[in-house]
Short mmCIF file of C-alpha atoms and ligand atoms in Angstrom, two decimals:
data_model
loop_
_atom_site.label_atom_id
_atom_site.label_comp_id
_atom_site.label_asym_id
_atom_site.label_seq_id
_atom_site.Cartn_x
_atom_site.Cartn_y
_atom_site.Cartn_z
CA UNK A 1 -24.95 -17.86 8.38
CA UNK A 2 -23.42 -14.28 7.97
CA UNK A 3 -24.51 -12.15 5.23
CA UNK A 4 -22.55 -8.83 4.73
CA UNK A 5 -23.34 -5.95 1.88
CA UNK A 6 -19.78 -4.83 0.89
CA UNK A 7 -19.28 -1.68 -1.18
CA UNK A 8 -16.13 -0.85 -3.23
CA UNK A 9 -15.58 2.63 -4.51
CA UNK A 10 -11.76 3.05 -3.68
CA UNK A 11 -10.99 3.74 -7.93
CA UNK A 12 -12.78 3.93 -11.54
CA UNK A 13 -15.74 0.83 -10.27
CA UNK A 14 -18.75 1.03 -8.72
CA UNK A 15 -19.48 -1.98 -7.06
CA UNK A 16 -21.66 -3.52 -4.46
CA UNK A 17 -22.08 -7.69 -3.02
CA UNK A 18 -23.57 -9.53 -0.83
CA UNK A 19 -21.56 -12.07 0.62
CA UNK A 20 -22.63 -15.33 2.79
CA UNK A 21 -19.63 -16.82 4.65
CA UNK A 22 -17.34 -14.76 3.31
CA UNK A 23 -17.30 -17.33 0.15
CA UNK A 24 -20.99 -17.11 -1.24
CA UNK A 25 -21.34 -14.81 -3.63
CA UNK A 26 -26.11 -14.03 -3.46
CA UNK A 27 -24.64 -10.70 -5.90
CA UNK A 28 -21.76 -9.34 -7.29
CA UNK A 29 -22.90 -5.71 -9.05
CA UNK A 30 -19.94 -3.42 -10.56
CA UNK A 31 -20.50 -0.94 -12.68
CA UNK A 32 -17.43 0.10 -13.89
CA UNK A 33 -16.40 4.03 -15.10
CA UNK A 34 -13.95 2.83 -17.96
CA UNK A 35 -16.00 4.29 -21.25
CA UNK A 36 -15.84 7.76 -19.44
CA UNK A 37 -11.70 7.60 -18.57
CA UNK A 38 -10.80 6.33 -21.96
CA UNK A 39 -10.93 9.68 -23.82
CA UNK A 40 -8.44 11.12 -20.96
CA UNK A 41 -6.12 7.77 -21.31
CA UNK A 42 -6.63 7.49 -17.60
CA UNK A 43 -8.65 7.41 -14.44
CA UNK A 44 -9.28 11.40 -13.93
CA UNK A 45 -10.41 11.22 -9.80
CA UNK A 46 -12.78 14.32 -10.00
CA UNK A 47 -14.65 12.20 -12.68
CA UNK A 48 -15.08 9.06 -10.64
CA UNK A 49 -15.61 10.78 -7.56
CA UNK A 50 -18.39 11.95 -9.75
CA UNK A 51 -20.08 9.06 -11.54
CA UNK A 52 -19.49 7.24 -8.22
CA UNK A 53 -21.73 9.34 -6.59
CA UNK A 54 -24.16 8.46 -9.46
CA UNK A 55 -24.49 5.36 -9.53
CA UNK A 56 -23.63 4.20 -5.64
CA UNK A 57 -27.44 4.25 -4.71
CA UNK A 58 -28.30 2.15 -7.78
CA UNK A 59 -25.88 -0.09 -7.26
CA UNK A 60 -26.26 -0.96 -3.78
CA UNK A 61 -30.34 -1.01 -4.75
CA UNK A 62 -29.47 -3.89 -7.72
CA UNK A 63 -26.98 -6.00 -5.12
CA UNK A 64 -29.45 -6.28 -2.83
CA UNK A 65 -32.21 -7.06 -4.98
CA UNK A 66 -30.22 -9.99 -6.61
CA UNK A 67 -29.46 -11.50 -3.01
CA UNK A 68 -33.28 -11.24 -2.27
CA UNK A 69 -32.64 -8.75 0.40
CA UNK A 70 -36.46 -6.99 1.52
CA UNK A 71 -34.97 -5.77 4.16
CA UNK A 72 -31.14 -4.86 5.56
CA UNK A 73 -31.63 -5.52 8.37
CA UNK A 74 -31.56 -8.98 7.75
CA UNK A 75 -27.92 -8.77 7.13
CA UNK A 76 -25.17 -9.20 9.55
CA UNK A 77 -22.71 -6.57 8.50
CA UNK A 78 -22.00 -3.45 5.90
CA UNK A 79 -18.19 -3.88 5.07
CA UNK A 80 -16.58 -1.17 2.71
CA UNK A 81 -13.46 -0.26 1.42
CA UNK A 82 -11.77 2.35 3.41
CA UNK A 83 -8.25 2.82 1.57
CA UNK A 84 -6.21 2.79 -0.18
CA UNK A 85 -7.28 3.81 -3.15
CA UNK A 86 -8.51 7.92 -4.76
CA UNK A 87 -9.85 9.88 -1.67
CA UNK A 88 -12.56 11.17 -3.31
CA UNK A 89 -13.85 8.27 -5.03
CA UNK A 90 -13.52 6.33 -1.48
CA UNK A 91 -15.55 9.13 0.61
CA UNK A 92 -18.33 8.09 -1.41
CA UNK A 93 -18.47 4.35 -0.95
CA UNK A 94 -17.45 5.34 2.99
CA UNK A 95 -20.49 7.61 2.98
CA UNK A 96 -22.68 5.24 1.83
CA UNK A 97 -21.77 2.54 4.13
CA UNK A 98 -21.93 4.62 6.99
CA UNK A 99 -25.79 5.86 6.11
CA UNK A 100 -26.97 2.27 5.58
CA UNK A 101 -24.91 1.17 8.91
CA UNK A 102 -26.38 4.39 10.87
CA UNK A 103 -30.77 3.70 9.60
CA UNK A 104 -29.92 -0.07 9.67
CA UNK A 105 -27.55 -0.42 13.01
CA UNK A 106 -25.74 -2.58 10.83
CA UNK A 107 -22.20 -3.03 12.29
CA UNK A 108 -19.56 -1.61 9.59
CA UNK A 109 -16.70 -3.13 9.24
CA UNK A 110 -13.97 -0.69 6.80
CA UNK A 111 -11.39 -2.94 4.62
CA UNK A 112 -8.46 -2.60 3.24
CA UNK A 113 -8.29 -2.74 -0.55
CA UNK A 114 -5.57 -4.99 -1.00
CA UNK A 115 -6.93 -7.74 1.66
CA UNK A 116 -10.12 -7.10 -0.15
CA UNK A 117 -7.61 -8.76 -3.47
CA UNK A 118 -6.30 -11.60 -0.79
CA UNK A 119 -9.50 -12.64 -0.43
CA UNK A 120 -10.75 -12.82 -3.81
CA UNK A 121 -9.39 -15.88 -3.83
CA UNK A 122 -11.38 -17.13 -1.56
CA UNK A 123 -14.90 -16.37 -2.63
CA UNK A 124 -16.22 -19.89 -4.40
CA UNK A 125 -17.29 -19.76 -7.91
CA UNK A 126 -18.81 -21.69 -10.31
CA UNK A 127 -16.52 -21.15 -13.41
CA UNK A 128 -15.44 -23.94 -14.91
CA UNK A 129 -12.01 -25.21 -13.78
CA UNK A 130 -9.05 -24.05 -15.49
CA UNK A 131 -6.33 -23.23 -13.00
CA UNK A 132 -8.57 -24.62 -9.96
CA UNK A 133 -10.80 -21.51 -10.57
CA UNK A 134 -13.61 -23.20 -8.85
CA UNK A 135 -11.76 -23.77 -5.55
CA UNK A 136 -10.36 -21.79 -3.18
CA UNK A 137 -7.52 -22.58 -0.93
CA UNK A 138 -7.20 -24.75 2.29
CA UNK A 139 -6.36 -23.77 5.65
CA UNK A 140 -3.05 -24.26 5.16
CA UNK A 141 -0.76 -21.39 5.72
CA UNK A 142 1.63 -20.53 4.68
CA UNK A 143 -0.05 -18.75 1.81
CA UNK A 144 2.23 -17.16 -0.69
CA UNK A 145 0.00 -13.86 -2.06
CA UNK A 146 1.69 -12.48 -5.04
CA UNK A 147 -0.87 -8.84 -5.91
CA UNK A 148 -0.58 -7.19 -8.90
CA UNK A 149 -2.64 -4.48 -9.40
CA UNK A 150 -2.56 -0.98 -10.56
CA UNK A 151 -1.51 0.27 -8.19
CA UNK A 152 0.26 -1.92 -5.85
CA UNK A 153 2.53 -5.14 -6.84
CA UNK A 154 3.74 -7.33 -3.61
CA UNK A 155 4.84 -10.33 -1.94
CA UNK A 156 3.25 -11.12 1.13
CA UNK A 157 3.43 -13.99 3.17
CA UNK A 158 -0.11 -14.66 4.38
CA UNK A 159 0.86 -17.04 7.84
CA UNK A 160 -2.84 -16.66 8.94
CA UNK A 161 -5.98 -15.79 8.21
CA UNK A 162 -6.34 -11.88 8.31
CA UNK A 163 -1.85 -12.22 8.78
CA UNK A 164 0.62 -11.00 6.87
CA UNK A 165 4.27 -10.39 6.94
CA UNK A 166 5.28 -8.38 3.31
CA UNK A 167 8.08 -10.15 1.73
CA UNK A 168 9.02 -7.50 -1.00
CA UNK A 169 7.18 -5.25 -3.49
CA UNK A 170 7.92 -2.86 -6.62
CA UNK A 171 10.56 -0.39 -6.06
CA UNK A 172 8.56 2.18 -8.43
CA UNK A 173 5.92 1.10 -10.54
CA UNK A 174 3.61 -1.30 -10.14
CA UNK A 175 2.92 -4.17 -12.76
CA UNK A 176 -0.79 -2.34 -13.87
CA UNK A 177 0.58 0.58 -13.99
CA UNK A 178 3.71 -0.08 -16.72
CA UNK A 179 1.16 -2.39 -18.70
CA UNK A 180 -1.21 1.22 -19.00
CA UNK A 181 1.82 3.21 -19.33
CA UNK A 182 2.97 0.90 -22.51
CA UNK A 183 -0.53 0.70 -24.34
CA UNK A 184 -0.30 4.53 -23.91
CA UNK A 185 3.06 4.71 -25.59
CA UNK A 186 1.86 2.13 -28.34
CA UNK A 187 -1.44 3.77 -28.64
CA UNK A 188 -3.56 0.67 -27.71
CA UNK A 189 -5.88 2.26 -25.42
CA UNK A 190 -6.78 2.14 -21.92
CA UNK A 191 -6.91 0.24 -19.57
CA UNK A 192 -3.71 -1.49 -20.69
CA UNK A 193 -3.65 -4.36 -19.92
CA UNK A 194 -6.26 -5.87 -21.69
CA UNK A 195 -5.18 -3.94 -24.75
CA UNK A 196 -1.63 -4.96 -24.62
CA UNK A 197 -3.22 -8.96 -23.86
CA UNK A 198 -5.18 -8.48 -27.09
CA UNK A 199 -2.29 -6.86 -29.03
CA UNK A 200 0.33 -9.31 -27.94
CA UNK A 201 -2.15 -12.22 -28.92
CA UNK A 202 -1.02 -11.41 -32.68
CA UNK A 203 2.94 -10.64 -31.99
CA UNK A 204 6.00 -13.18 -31.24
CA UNK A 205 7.02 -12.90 -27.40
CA UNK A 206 10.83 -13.33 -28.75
CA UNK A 207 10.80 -11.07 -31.01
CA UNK A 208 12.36 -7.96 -28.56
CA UNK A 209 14.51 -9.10 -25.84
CA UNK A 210 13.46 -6.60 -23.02
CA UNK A 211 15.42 -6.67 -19.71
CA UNK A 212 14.25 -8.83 -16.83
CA UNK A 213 14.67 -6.40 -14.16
CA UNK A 214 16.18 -7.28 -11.06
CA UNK A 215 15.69 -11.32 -11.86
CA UNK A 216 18.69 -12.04 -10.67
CA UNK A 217 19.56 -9.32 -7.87
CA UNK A 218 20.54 -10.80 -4.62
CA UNK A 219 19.61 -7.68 -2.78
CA UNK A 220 16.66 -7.49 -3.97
CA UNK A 221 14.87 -10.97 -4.29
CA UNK A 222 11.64 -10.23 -3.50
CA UNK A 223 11.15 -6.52 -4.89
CA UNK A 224 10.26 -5.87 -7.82
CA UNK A 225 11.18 -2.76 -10.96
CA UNK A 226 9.18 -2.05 -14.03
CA UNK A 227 10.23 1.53 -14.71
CA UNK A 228 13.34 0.30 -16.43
CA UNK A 229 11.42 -1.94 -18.52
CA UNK A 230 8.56 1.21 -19.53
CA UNK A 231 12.23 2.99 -20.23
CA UNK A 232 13.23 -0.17 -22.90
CA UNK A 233 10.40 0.00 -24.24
CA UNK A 234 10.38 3.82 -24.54
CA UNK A 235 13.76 3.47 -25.89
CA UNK A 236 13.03 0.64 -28.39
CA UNK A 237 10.30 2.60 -29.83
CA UNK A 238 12.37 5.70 -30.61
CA UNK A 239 14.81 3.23 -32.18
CA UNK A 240 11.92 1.73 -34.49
CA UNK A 241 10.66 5.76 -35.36
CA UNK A 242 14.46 6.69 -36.02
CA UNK A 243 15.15 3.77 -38.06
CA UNK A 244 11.87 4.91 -40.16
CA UNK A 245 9.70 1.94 -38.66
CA UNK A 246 6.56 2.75 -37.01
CA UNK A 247 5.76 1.01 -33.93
CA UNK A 248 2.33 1.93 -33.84
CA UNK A 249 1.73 -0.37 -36.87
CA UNK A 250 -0.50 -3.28 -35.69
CA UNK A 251 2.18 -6.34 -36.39
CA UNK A 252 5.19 -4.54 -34.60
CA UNK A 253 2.95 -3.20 -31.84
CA UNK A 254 1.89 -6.73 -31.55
CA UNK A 255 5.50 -7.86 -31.22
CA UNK A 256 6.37 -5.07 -28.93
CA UNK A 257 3.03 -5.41 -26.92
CA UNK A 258 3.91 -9.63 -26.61
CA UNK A 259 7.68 -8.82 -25.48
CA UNK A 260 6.80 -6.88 -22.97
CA UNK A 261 4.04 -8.84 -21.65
CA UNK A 262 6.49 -12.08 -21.50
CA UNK A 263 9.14 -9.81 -19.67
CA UNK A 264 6.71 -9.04 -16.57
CA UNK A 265 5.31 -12.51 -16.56
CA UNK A 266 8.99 -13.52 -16.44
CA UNK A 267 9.77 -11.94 -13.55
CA UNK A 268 6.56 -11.73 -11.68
CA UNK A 269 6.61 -15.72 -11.63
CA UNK A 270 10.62 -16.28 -11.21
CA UNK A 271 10.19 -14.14 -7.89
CA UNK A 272 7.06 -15.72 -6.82
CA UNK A 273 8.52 -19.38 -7.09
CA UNK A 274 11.45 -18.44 -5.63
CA UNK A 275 9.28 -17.05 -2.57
CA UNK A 276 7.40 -20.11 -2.30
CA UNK A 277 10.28 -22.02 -2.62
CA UNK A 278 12.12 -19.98 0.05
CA UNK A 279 9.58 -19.80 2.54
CA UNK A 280 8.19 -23.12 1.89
CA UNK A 281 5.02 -22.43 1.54
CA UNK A 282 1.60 -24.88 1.67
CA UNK A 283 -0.11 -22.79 -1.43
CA UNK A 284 0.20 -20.00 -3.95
CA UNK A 285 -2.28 -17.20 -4.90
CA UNK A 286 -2.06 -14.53 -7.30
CA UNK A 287 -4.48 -11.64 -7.72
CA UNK A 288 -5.44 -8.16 -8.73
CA UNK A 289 -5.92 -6.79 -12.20
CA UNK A 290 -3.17 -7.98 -13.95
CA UNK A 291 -3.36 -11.44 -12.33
CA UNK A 292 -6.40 -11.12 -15.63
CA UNK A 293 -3.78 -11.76 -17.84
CA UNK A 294 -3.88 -15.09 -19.95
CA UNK A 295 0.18 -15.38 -20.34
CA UNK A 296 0.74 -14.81 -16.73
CA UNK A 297 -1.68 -17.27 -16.06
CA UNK A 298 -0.30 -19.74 -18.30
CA UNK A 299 3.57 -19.07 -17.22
CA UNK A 300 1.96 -19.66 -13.54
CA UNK A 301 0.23 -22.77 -14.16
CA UNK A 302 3.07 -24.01 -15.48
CA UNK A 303 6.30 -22.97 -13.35
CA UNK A 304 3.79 -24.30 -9.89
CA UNK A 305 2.46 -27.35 -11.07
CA UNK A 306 6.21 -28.57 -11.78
CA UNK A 307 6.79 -26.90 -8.10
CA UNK A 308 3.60 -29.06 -7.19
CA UNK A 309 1.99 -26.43 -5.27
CA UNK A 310 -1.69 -25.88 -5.38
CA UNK A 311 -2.52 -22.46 -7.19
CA UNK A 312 -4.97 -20.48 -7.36
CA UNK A 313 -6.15 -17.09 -9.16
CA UNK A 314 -9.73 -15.64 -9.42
CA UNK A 315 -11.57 -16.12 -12.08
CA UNK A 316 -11.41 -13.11 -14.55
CA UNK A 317 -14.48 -10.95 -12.64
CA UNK A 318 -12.98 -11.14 -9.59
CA UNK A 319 -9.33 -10.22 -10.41
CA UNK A 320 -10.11 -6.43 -10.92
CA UNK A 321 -11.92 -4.30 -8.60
CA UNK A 322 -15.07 -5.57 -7.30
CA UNK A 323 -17.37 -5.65 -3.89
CA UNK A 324 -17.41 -9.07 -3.65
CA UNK A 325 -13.95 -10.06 -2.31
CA UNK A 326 -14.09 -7.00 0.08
CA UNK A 327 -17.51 -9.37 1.37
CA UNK A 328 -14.88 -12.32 1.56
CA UNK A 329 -12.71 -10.26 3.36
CA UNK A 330 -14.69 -9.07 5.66
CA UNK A 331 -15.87 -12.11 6.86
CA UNK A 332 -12.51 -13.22 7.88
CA UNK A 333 -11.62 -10.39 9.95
CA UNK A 334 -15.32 -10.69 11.64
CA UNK A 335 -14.07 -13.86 12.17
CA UNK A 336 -10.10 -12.98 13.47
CA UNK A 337 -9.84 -9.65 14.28
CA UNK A 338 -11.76 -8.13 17.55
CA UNK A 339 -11.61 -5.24 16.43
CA UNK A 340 -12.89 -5.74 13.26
CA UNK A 341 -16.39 -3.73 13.55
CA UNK A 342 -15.96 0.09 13.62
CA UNK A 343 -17.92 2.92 14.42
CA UNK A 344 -19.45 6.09 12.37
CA UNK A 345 -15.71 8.07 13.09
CA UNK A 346 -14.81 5.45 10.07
CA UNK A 347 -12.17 7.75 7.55
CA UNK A 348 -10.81 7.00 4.20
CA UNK A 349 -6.90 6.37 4.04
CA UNK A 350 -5.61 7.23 0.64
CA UNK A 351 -1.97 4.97 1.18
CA UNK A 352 -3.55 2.54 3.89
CA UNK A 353 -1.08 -0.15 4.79
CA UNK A 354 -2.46 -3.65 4.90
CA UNK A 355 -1.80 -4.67 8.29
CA UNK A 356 -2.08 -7.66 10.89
CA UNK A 357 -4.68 -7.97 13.32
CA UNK A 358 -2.15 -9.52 15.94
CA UNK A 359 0.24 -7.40 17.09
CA UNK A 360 3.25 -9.61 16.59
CA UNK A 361 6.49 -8.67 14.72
CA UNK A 362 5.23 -8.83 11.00
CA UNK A 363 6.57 -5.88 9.05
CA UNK A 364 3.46 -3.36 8.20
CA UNK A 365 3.18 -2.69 4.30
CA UNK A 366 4.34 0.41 3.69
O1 KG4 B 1 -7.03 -4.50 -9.27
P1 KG4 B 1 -7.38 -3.48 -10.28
O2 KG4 B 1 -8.71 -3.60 -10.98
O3 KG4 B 1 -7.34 -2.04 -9.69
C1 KG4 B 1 -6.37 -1.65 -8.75
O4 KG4 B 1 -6.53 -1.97 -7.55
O5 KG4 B 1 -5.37 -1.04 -9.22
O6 KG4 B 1 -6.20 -3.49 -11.36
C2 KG4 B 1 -6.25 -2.67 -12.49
C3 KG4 B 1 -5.00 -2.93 -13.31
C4 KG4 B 1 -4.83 -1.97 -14.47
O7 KG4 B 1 -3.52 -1.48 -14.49
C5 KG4 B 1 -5.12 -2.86 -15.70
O8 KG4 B 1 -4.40 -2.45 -16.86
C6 KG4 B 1 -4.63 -4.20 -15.19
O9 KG4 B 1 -5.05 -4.26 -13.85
N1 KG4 B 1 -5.21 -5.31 -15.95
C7 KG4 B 1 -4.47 -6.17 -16.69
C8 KG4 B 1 -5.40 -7.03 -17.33
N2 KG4 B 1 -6.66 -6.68 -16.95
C9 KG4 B 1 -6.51 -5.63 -16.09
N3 KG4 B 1 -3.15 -6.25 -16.88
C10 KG4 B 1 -2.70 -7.21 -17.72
N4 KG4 B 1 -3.52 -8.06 -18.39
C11 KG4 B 1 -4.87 -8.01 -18.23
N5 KG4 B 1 -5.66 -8.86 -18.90
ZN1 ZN B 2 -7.73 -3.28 -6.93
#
């Protein structure tokens, strides 16, 4: 039985877990920093660093008082997140973790962010089923990983636990980030995504026909562009206002808001099926943020159960930022990587690639 205390601090959520086996979850505590980014239509860093430091001790305190830890030394591990992510905001999850590891002689173990989102697919949950929610995936590799976050949107091949060879990724913004960047321009709020989900629930996903970008570029079959679609819909909007329509108004922001949303689910799931295809691949998991959203989840479910392939996406709390798949992944590289446990010299990495633990010939993410 291995029991590890993650923290995750690396954006706008406080959050804290204790993990058993990498796919128990005895707590799952975020507290997340949105209410006091909205009126700045953003995460401001100083801010989080801020609240983070706040609300780190509580948090930690209410994790492991819902896993019935007395004592941490009872644990096996204190895993954090150690990039990438807002260097201020990660110093203080870092700190923490290294003061618990240093009174408890814990081993620490720093993750990566984005494994931290492989994993989350592998913590088991008890949500009811709806796209296998309640499973996680075999150990059968190859894994096809699509992550789309807000900050990050990529293909990796995952050929291994804790192995990963990066297939393609976005050229210049990532999925999260042109789903904010839209609900800014439309006024819907912030975070996007959900806004432009709830929007788009009321609008006609036909009724703009947005570009696809780079759906059917040979050079680029696994990378990915959404700054020409934030553009088209920057440009459609300006059409609307000079035509004397106002895209703000609910119904055509709902149509604008649902066009968009079908144009990145479009092309996130083309490329991913045509990945899975290509590299014939056992299994397919999505994650991060946007992996939230209901019509991507829908288009996915769809477009891999006529592949039949198995796929699977956390359930809604565990597809943005929390402590809890950083516990998964954690586990795994206990479990593959030697060099997994670090000591107090631990830094935060702002851009931290995700890399291998074996030193073979996969690609590091860049
Ligand atoms: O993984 P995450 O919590 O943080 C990062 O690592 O970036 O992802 C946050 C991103 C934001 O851009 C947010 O707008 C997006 O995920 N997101 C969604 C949904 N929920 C969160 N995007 C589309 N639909 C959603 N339902
Ligand atoms: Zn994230």
């Amino acid at each position: 039985m291995t029991k590890i205390l993650a923290i995750e601090t690396s954006c706008d959520e406080t959050a804290a877990a204790v993990v058993e086996n990498g796919r128990t979850l005895l707590s799952n505590v975020v507290a997340t920093q949105i209410d006091l980014h909205r009126r700045y239509g953003g995460v401001f860093p100083e801010v989080a660093s801020r609240q983070h430091v706040l609300t780190i001790a509580p948090v930690v305190r209410q994790a492991l008082d819902e896993a019935d830890i007395t004592d941490v030394r009872t644990l096996d591990a204190v895993a954090v997140t150690h990039g990438p992510g807002l260097a201020g905001s990660l110093l203080v999850g870092v700190n923490a973790a290294k003061g618990l590891s240093f009174a408890s002689g814990l081993p620490l173990i720093p993750i990566n962010h984005l494994e931290g989102h492989v994993y989350s697919n592998w913590v088991d949950v008890n949500a009811p089923a709806t796209i296998k929610e309640q499973a996680r995936p075999a150990e059968q590799f190859p894994v096809l990983i699509l992550l789309v976050s807000g900050g990050h949107t990529e293909l990796i091949l995952m050929t291994g636990h804790c192995q990963y060879q990066r297939l393609g990724g976005t050229l210049d913004d990532a999925a999260g980030e042109a789903f904010d960047k839209v609900a800014r321009l439309l006024a819907l709020g912030f975070p996007g995504g959900p806004a432009i989900q709830q929007a788009a629930a009321q609008g006609d996903a036909h009724y703009f026909k947005l570009p696809r970008p780079l759906l059917h570029n040979a050079d680029h079959r696994f990378n990915f562009s959404f700054s020409g679609l934030k553009t088209a819909v920057l440009n459609l909007v300006r059409q609307l206002e000079s035509d004397g329509a106002d895209p703000r108004e609910p119904q055509l922001a709902a149509h604008i808001a649902a066009s968009f949303q079908a144009a990145v689910a479009d092309v996130l799931i083309a490329k991913t099926a045509a990945a899975a295809a290509a590299f014939h691949v056992a299994q397919v998991c999505i994650c991060g943020g946007v992996s939230a959203n209901r019509s991507l989840r829908e288009l996915a479910q769809q477009r891999f159960t006529q592949m039949q392939l198995p796929l699977y996406i956390p359930p809604l709390a565990l597809c943005t930022d929390n402590a809890a798949m950083i516990g998964a992944a954690a586990f795994y590289r206990l479990r593959h990587d030697p060099q997994a446990v670090h000591d107090l010299s631990v830094d935060v990495f702002a851009n931290l690639p995700l890399t291998s633990v074996s030193l073979d010939e996969s690609p590091e993410f860049t």
